[in-house]
mmCIF file of C-alpha atoms in Angstrom:
data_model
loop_
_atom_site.group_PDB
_atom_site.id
_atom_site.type_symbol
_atom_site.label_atom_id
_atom_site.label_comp_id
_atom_site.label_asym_id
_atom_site.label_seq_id
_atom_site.Cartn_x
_atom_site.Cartn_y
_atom_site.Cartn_z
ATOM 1 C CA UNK A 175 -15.075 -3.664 -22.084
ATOM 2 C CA UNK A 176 -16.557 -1.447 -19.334
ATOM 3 C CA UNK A 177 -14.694 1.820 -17.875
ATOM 4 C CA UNK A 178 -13.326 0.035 -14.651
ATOM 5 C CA UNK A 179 -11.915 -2.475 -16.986
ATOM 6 C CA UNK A 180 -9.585 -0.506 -19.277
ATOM 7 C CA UNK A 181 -9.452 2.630 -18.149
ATOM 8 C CA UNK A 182 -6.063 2.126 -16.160
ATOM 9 C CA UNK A 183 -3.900 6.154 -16.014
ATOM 10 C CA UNK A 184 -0.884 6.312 -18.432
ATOM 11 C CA UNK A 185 2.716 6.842 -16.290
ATOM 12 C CA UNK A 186 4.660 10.219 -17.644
ATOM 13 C CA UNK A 187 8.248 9.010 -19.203
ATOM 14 C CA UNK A 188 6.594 5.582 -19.220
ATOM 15 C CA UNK A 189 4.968 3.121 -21.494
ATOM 16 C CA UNK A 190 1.290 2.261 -20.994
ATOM 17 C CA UNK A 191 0.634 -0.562 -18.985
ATOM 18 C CA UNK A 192 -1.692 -3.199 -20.248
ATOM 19 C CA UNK A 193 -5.637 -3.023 -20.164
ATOM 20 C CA UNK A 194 -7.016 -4.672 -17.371
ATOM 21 C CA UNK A 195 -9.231 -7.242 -18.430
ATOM 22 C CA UNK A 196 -12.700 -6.991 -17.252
ATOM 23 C CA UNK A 197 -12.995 -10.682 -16.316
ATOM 24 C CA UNK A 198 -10.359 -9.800 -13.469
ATOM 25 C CA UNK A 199 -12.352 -11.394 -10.055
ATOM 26 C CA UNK A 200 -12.400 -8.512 -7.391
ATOM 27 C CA UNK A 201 -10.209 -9.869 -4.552
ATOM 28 C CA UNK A 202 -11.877 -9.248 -0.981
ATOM 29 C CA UNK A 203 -11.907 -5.594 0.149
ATOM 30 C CA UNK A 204 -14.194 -4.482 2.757
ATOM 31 C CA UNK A 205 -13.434 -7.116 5.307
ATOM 32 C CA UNK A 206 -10.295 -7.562 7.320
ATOM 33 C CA UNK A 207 -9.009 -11.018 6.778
ATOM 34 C CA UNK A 208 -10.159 -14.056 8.997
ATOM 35 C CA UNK A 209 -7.654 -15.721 11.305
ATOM 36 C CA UNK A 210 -6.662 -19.173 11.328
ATOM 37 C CA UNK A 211 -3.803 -18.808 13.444
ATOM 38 C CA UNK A 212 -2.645 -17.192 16.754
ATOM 39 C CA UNK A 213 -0.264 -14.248 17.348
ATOM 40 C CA UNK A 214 1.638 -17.293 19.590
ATOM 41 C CA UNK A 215 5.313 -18.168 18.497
ATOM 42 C CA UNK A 216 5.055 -21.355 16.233
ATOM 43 C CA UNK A 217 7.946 -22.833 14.137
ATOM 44 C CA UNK A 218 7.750 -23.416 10.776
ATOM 45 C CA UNK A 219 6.404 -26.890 10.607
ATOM 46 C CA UNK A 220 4.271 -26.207 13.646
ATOM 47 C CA UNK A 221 0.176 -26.516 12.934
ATOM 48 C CA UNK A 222 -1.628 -22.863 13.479
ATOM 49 C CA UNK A 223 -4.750 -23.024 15.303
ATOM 50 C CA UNK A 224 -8.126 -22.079 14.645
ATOM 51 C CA UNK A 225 -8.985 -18.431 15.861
ATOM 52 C CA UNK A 226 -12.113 -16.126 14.996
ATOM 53 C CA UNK A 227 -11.447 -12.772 13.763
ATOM 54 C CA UNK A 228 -11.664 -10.157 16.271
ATOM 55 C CA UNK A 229 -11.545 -7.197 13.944
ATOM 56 C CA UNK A 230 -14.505 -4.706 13.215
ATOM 57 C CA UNK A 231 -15.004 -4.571 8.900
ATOM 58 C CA UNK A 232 -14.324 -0.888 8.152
ATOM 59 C CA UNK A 233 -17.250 -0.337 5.506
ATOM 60 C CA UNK A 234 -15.787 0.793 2.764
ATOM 61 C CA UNK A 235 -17.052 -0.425 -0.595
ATOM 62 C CA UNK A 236 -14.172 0.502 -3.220
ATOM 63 C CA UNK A 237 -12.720 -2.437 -5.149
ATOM 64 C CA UNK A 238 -8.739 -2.338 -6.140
ATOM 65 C CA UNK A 239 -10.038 -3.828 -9.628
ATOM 66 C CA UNK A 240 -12.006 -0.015 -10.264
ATOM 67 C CA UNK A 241 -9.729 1.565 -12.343
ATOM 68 C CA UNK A 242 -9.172 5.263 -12.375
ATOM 69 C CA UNK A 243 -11.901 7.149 -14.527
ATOM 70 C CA UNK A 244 -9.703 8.911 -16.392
ATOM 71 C CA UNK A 245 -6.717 8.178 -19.416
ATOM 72 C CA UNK A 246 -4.761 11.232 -18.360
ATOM 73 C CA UNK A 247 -0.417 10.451 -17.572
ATOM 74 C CA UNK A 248 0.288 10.882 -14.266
ATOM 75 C CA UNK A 249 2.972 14.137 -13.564
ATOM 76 C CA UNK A 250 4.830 15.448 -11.006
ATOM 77 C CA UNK A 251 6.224 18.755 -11.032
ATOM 78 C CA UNK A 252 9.645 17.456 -8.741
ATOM 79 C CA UNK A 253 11.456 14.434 -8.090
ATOM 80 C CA UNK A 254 12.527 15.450 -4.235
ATOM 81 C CA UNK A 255 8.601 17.069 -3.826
ATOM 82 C CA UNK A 256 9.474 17.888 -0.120
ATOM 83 C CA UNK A 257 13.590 18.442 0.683
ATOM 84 C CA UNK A 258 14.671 18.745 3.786
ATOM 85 C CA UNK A 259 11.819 17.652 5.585
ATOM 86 C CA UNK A 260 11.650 16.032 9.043
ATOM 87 C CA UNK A 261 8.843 14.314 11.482
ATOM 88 C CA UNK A 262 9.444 14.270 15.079
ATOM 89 C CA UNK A 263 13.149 15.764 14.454
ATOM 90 C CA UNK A 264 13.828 12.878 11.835
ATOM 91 C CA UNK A 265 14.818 13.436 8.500
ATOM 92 C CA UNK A 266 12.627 11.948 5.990
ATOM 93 C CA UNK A 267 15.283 10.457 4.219
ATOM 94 C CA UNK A 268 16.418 8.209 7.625
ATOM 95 C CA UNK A 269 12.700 7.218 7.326
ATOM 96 C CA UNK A 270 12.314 6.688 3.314
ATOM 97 C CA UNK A 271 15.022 5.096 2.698
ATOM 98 C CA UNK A 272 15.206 4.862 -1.020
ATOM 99 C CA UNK A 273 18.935 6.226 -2.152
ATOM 100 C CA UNK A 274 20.322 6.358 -5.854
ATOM 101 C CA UNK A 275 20.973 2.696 -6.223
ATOM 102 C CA UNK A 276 17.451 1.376 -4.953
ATOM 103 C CA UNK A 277 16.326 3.570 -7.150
ATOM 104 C CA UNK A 278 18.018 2.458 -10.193
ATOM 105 C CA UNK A 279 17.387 -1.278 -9.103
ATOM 106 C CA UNK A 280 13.392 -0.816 -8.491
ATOM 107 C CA UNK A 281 13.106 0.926 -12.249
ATOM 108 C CA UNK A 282 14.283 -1.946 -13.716
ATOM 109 C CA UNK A 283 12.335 -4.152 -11.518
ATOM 110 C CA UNK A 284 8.895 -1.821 -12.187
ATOM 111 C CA UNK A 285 10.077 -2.022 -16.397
ATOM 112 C CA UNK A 286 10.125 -5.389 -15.826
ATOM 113 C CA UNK A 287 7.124 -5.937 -14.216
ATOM 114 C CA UNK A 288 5.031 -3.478 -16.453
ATOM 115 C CA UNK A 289 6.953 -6.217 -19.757
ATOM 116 C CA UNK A 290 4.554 -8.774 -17.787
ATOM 117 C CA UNK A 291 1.376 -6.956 -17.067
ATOM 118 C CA UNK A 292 1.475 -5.469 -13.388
ATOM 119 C CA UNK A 293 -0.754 -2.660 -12.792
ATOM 120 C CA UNK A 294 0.967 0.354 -11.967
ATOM 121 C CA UNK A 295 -1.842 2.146 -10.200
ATOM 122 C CA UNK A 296 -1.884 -1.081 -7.652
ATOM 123 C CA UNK A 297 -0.277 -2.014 -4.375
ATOM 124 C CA UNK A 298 -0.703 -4.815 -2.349
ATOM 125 C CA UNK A 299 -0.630 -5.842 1.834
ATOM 126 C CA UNK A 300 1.575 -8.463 2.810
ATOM 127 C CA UNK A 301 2.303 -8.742 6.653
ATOM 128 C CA UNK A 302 0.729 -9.443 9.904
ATOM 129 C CA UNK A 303 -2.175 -8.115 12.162
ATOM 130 C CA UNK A 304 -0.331 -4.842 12.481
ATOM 131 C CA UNK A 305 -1.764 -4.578 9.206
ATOM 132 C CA UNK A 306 -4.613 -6.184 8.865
ATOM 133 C CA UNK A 307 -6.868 -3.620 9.949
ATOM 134 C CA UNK A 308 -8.917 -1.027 9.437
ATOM 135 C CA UNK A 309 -6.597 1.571 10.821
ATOM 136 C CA UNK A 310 -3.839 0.451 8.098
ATOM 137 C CA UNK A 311 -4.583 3.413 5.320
ATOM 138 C CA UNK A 312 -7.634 2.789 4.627
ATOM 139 C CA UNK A 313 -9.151 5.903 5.087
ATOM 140 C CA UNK A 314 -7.654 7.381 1.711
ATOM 141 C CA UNK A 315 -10.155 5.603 0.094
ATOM 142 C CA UNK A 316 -13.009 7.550 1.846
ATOM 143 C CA UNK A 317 -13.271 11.016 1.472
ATOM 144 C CA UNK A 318 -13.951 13.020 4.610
ATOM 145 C CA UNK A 319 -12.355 10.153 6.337
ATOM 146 C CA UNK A 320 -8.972 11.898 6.769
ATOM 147 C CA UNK A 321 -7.561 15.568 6.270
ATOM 148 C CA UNK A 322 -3.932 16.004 5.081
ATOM 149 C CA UNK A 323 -4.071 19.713 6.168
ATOM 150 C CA UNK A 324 0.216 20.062 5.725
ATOM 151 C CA UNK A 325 0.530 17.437 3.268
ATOM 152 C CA UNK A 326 -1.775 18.074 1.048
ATOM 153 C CA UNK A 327 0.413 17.939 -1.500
ATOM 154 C CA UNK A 328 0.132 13.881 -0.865
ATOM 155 C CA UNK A 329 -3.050 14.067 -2.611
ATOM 156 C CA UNK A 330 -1.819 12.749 -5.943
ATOM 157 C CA UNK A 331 -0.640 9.735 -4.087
ATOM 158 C CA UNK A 332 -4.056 8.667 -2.882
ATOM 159 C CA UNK A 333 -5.653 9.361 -6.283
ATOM 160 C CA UNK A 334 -2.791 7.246 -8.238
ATOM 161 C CA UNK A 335 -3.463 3.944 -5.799
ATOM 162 C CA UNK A 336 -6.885 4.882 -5.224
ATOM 163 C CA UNK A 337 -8.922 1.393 -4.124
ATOM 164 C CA UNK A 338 -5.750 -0.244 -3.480
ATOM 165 C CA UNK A 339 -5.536 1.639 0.168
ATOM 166 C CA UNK A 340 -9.619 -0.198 1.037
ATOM 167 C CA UNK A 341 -7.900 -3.484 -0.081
ATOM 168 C CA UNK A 342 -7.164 -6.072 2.173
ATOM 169 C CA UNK A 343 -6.650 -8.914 -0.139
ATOM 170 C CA UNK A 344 -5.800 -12.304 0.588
ATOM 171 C CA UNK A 345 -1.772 -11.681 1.892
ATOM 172 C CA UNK A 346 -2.419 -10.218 5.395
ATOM 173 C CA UNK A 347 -3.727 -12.111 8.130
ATOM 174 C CA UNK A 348 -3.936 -12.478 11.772
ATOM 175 C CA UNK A 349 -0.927 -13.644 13.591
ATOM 176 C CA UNK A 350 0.922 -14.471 10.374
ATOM 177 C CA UNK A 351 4.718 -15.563 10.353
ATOM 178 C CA UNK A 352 7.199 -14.884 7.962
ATOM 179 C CA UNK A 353 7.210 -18.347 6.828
ATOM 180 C CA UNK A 354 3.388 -19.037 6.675
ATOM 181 C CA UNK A 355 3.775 -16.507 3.498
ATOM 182 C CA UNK A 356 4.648 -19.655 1.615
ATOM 183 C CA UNK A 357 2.379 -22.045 3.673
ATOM 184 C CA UNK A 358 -0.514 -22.916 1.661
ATOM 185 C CA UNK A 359 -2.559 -23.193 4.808
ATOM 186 C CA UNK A 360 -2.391 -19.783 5.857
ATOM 187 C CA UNK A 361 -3.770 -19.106 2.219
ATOM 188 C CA UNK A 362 -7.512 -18.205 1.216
ATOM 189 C CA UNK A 363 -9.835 -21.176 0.616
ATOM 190 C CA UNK A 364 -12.286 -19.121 -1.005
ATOM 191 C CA UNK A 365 -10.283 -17.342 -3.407
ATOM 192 C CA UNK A 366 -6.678 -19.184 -3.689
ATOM 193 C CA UNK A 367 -6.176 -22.314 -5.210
ATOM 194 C CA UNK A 368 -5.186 -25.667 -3.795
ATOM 195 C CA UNK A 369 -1.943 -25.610 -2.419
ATOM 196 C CA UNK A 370 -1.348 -21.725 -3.484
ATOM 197 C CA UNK A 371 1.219 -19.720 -1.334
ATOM 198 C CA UNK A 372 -0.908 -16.501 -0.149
ATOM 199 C CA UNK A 373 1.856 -14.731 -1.721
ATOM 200 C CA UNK A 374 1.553 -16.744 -5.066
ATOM 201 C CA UNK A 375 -2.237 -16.012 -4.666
ATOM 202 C CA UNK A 376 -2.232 -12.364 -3.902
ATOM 203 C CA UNK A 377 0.012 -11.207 -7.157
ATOM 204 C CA UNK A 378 -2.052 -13.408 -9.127
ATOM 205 C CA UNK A 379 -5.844 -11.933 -7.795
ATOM 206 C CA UNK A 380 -4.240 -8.255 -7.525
ATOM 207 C CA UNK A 381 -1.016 -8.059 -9.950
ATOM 208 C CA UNK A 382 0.231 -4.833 -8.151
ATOM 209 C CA UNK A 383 3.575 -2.921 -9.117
ATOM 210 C CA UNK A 384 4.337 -2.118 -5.500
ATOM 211 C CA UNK A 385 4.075 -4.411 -2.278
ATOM 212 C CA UNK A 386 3.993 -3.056 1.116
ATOM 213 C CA UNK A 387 5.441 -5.730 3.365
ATOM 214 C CA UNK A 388 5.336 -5.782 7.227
ATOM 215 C CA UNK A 389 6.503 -8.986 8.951
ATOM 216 C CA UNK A 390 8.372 -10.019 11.882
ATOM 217 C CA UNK A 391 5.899 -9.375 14.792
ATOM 218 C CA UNK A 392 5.342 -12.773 15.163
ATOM 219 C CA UNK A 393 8.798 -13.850 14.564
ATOM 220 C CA UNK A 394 10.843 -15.265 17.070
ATOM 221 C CA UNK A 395 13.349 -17.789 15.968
ATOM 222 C CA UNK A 396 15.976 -18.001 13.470
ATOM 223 C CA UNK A 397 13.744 -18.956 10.528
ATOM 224 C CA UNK A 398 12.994 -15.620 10.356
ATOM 225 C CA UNK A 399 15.528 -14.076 8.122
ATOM 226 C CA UNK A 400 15.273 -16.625 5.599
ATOM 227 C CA UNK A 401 11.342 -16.247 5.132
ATOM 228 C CA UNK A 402 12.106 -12.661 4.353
ATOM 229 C CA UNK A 403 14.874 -13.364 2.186
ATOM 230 C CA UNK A 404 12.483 -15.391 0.190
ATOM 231 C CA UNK A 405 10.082 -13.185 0.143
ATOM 232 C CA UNK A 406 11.900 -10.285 -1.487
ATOM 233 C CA UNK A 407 13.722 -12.578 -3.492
ATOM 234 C CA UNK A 408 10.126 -13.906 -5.167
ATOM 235 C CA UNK A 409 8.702 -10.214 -5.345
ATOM 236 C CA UNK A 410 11.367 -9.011 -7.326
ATOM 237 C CA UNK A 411 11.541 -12.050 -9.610
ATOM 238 C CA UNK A 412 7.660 -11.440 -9.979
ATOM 239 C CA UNK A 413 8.266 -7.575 -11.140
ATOM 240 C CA UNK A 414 7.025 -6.009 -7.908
ATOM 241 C CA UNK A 415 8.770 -3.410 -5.642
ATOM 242 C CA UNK A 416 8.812 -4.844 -1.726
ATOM 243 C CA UNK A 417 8.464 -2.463 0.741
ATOM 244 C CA UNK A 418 9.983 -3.309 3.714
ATOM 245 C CA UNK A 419 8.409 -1.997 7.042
ATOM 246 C CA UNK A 420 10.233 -1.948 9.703
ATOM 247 C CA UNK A 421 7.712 -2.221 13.130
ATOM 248 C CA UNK A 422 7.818 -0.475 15.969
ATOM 249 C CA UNK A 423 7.294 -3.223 18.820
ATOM 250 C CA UNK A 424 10.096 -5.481 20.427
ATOM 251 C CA UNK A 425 7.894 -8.945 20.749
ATOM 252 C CA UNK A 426 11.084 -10.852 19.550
ATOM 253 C CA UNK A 427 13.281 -9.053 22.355
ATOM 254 C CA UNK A 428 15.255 -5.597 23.401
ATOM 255 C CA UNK A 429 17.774 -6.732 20.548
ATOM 256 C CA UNK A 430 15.394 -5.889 17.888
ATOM 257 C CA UNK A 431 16.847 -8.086 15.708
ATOM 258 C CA UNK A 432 14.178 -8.530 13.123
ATOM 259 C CA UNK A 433 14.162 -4.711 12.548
ATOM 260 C CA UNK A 434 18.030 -5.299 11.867
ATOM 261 C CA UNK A 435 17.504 -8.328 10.080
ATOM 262 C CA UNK A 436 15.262 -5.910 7.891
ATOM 263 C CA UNK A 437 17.640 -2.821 7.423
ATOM 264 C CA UNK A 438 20.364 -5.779 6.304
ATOM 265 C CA UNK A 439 18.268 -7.796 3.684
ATOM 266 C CA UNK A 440 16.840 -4.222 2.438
ATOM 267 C CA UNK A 441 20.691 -3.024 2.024
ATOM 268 C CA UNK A 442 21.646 -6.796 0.372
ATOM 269 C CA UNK A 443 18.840 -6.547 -2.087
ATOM 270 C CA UNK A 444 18.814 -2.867 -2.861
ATOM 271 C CA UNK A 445 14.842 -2.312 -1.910
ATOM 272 C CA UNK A 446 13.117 0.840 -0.458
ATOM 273 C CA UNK A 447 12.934 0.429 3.582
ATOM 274 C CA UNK A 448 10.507 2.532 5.287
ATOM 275 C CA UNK A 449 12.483 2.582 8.662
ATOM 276 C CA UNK A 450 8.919 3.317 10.930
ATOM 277 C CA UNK A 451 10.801 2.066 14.166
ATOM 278 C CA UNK A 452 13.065 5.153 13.875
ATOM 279 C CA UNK A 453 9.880 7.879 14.380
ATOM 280 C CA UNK A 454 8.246 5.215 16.603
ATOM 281 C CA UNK A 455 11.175 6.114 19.137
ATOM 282 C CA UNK A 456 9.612 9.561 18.716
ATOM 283 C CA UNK A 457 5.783 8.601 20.177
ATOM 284 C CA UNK A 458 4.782 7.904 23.515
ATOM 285 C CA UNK A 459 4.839 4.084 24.199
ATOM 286 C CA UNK A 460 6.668 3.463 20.777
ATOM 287 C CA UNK A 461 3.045 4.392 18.989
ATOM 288 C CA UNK A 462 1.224 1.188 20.494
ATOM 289 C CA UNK A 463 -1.829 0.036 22.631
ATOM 290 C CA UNK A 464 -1.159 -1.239 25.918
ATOM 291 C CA UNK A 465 -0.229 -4.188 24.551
ATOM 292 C CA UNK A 466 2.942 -3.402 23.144
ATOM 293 C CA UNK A 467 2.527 -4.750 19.571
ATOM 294 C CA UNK A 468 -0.487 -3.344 17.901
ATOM 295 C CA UNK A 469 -0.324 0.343 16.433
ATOM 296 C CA UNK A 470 -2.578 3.083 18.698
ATOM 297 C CA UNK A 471 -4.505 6.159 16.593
ATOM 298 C CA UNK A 472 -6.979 8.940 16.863
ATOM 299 C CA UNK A 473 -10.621 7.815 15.895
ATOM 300 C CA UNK A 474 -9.855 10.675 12.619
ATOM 301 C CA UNK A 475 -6.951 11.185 10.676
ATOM 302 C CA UNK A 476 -6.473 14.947 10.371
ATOM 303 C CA UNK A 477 -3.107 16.191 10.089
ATOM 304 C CA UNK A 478 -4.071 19.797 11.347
ATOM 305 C CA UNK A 479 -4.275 17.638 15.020
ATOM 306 C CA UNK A 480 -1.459 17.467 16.965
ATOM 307 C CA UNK A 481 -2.449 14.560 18.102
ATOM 308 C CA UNK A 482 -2.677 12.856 14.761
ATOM 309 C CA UNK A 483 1.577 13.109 14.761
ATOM 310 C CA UNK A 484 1.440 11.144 17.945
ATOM 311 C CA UNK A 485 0.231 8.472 17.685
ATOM 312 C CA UNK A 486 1.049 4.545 16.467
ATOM 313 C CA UNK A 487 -1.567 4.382 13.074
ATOM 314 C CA UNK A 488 -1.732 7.937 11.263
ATOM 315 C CA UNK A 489 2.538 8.288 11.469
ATOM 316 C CA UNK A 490 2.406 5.229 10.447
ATOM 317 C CA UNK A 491 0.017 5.681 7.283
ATOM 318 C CA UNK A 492 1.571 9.081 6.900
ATOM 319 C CA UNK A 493 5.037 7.672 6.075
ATOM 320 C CA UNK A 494 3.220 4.942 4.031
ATOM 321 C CA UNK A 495 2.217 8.047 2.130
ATOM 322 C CA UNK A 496 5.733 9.727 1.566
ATOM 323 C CA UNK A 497 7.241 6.307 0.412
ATOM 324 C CA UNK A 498 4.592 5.578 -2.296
ATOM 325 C CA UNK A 499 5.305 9.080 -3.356
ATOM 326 C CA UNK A 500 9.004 9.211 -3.182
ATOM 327 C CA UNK A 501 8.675 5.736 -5.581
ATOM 328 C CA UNK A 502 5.925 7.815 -7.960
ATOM 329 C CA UNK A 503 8.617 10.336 -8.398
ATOM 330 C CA UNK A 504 11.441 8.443 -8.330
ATOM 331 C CA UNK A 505 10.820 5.393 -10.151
ATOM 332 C CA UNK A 506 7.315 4.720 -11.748
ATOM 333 C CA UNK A 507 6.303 8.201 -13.066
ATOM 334 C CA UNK A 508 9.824 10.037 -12.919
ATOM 335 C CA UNK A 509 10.513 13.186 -15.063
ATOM 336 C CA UNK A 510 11.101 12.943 -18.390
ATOM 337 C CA UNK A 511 14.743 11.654 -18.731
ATOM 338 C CA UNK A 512 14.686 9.933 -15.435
ATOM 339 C CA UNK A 513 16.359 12.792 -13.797
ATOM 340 C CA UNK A 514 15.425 14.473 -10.974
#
């Protein structure tokens, strides 16, 4: 078995996950996903139509399926790395939402999920075009591509998920709705199989630990909280820790009733929220292009900019950051006893 196959980091306080097997197929990575629907409001049994990607490839070559080089547990010398910090006035706890009970219900959803085979050093995408580009953290797979000048101490992060960040995968897409998540024909024909829910397909190609889930931009009717629902309900039962991203635009109306819809199902279900509309209050225009639903950002990511903590994309990716680390410390690698 060659190095990329089995050479997958030990967790500190943790048991080993399984070897990844070599004859894993590398899901797509260096290419945004295609479209095959518009961003248009559709209903669930409506048809999506054909639409060609408008999305430049970001040309980065690293594969989720390399595995870390080296066998060496992953530690952490805090559980709370960064107390009492704020962005744009916030409190990063109002942001990362992950209190004492989410934490106690994702550990035994990660032990469960490590009983089954997920790969703790793996995330996966599931959401919309919000996502689906090159701006959406991909840069931490590409050294020299960003500089995290005050939060360097992030690092770590990026190395523990590192080719997971390049991944696009097969469960983002273009103008995705909550419930074409479990519409085969939103899936990929060239790597999911017949009548295989992107979200069935993605876990199977990628088996991640952790799931970063942004949906609801395209969302306008009342369909939409029961998608979700289904969608966190299936992640847990699959042994995978949702993420639910809250989004920064309004495309569904001044009530933002997705984002609430969000905050509610997160509280129901005990998941981590990252709450980005909160610090998207904070940035001019809400942290979006002119047209009021995709994320703006600086060609660079370097956090010794001012500029980088104003706009849409590097906040964004920055509090991306602080949630995979507060679940590293708090629930996949925490300190021996489980205390922090």
């Amino acid at each position: 078995m060659g190095l990329a196959g089995a050479a997958i980091l030990l967790l500190g306080a943790c048991a080993a996950p399984p070897a990844e097997p070599a004859a894993t197929p590398p899901p797509p990575t260096a290419a945004p996903p295609t479209s095959t629907a518009t961003a248009t409001l559709a209903p669930p049994t409506a048809t999506p139509l054909p639409q060609p990607p408008t999305l430049t490839p970001v040309p980065l070559e690293q594969a989720a399926t390399d595995a870390p080089p080296t066998a060496e547990p992953t530690t952490f010398p805090s559980a709370t790395p960064t107390p009492g910090l704020e962005l744009g006035g916030i409190p990063l706890e109002q942001i990362v939402v992950v209190p004492a009970p989410v934490v106690d219900h994702m550990r035994a959803v990660f032990a469960r999920g490590q009983t089954i085979g997920r790969y703790a050093h793996r995330f996966s995408k599931l959401g919309d075009s919000v996502i689906a580009n090159g701006d959406f953290l991909t840069r931490f797979d590409s050294p020299g591509s960003y500089t995290l000048g005050p939060y360097e101490s992030l690092q770590p992060v990026i190395d523990h998920y590192r080719g997971s960040w390049v991944r696009f995968g097969v469960g983002i897409r273009i103008g995705l709705h909550a419930w074409g998540v479990f519409d085969p024909m939103w899936a990929n024909k060239e790597w999911c199989e017949p009548n295989e829910a992107m979200i069935d397909c993605e876990f199977r190609l990628n088996n991640p630990a952790v799931v970063l889930i942004h949906l609801g931009s395209n969302d306008t009717t009342d369909s939409y909280p029961q998608f979700l629902r289904r969608v966190i309900e299936e992640t847990l039962e699959a042994g995978i820790i949702p993420v639910i991203m809250t989004k920064a635009d309004r495309f569904e109306g001044e009530d933002n009733r997705n984002n609430e819809t969000m905050r509610a199902l997160a509280a129901e279900f005990q998941v981590p929220l990252l709450d980005f509309d909160i610090i998207a209050q904070t940035l001019p225009n809400r942290g979006l292009k002119k047209d009021n639903v995709h994320m703006d950002g600086p060609l660079q990511h370097d956090y010794n900019l001012s500029e980088a903590m104003e706009k849409g994309h590097s906040v964004h990716n920055l509090v991306v950051l602080f949630m995979l680390e507060t679940l590293l410390h708090e629930v996949i690698a925490p300190p021996v006893g489980g205390q922090g």
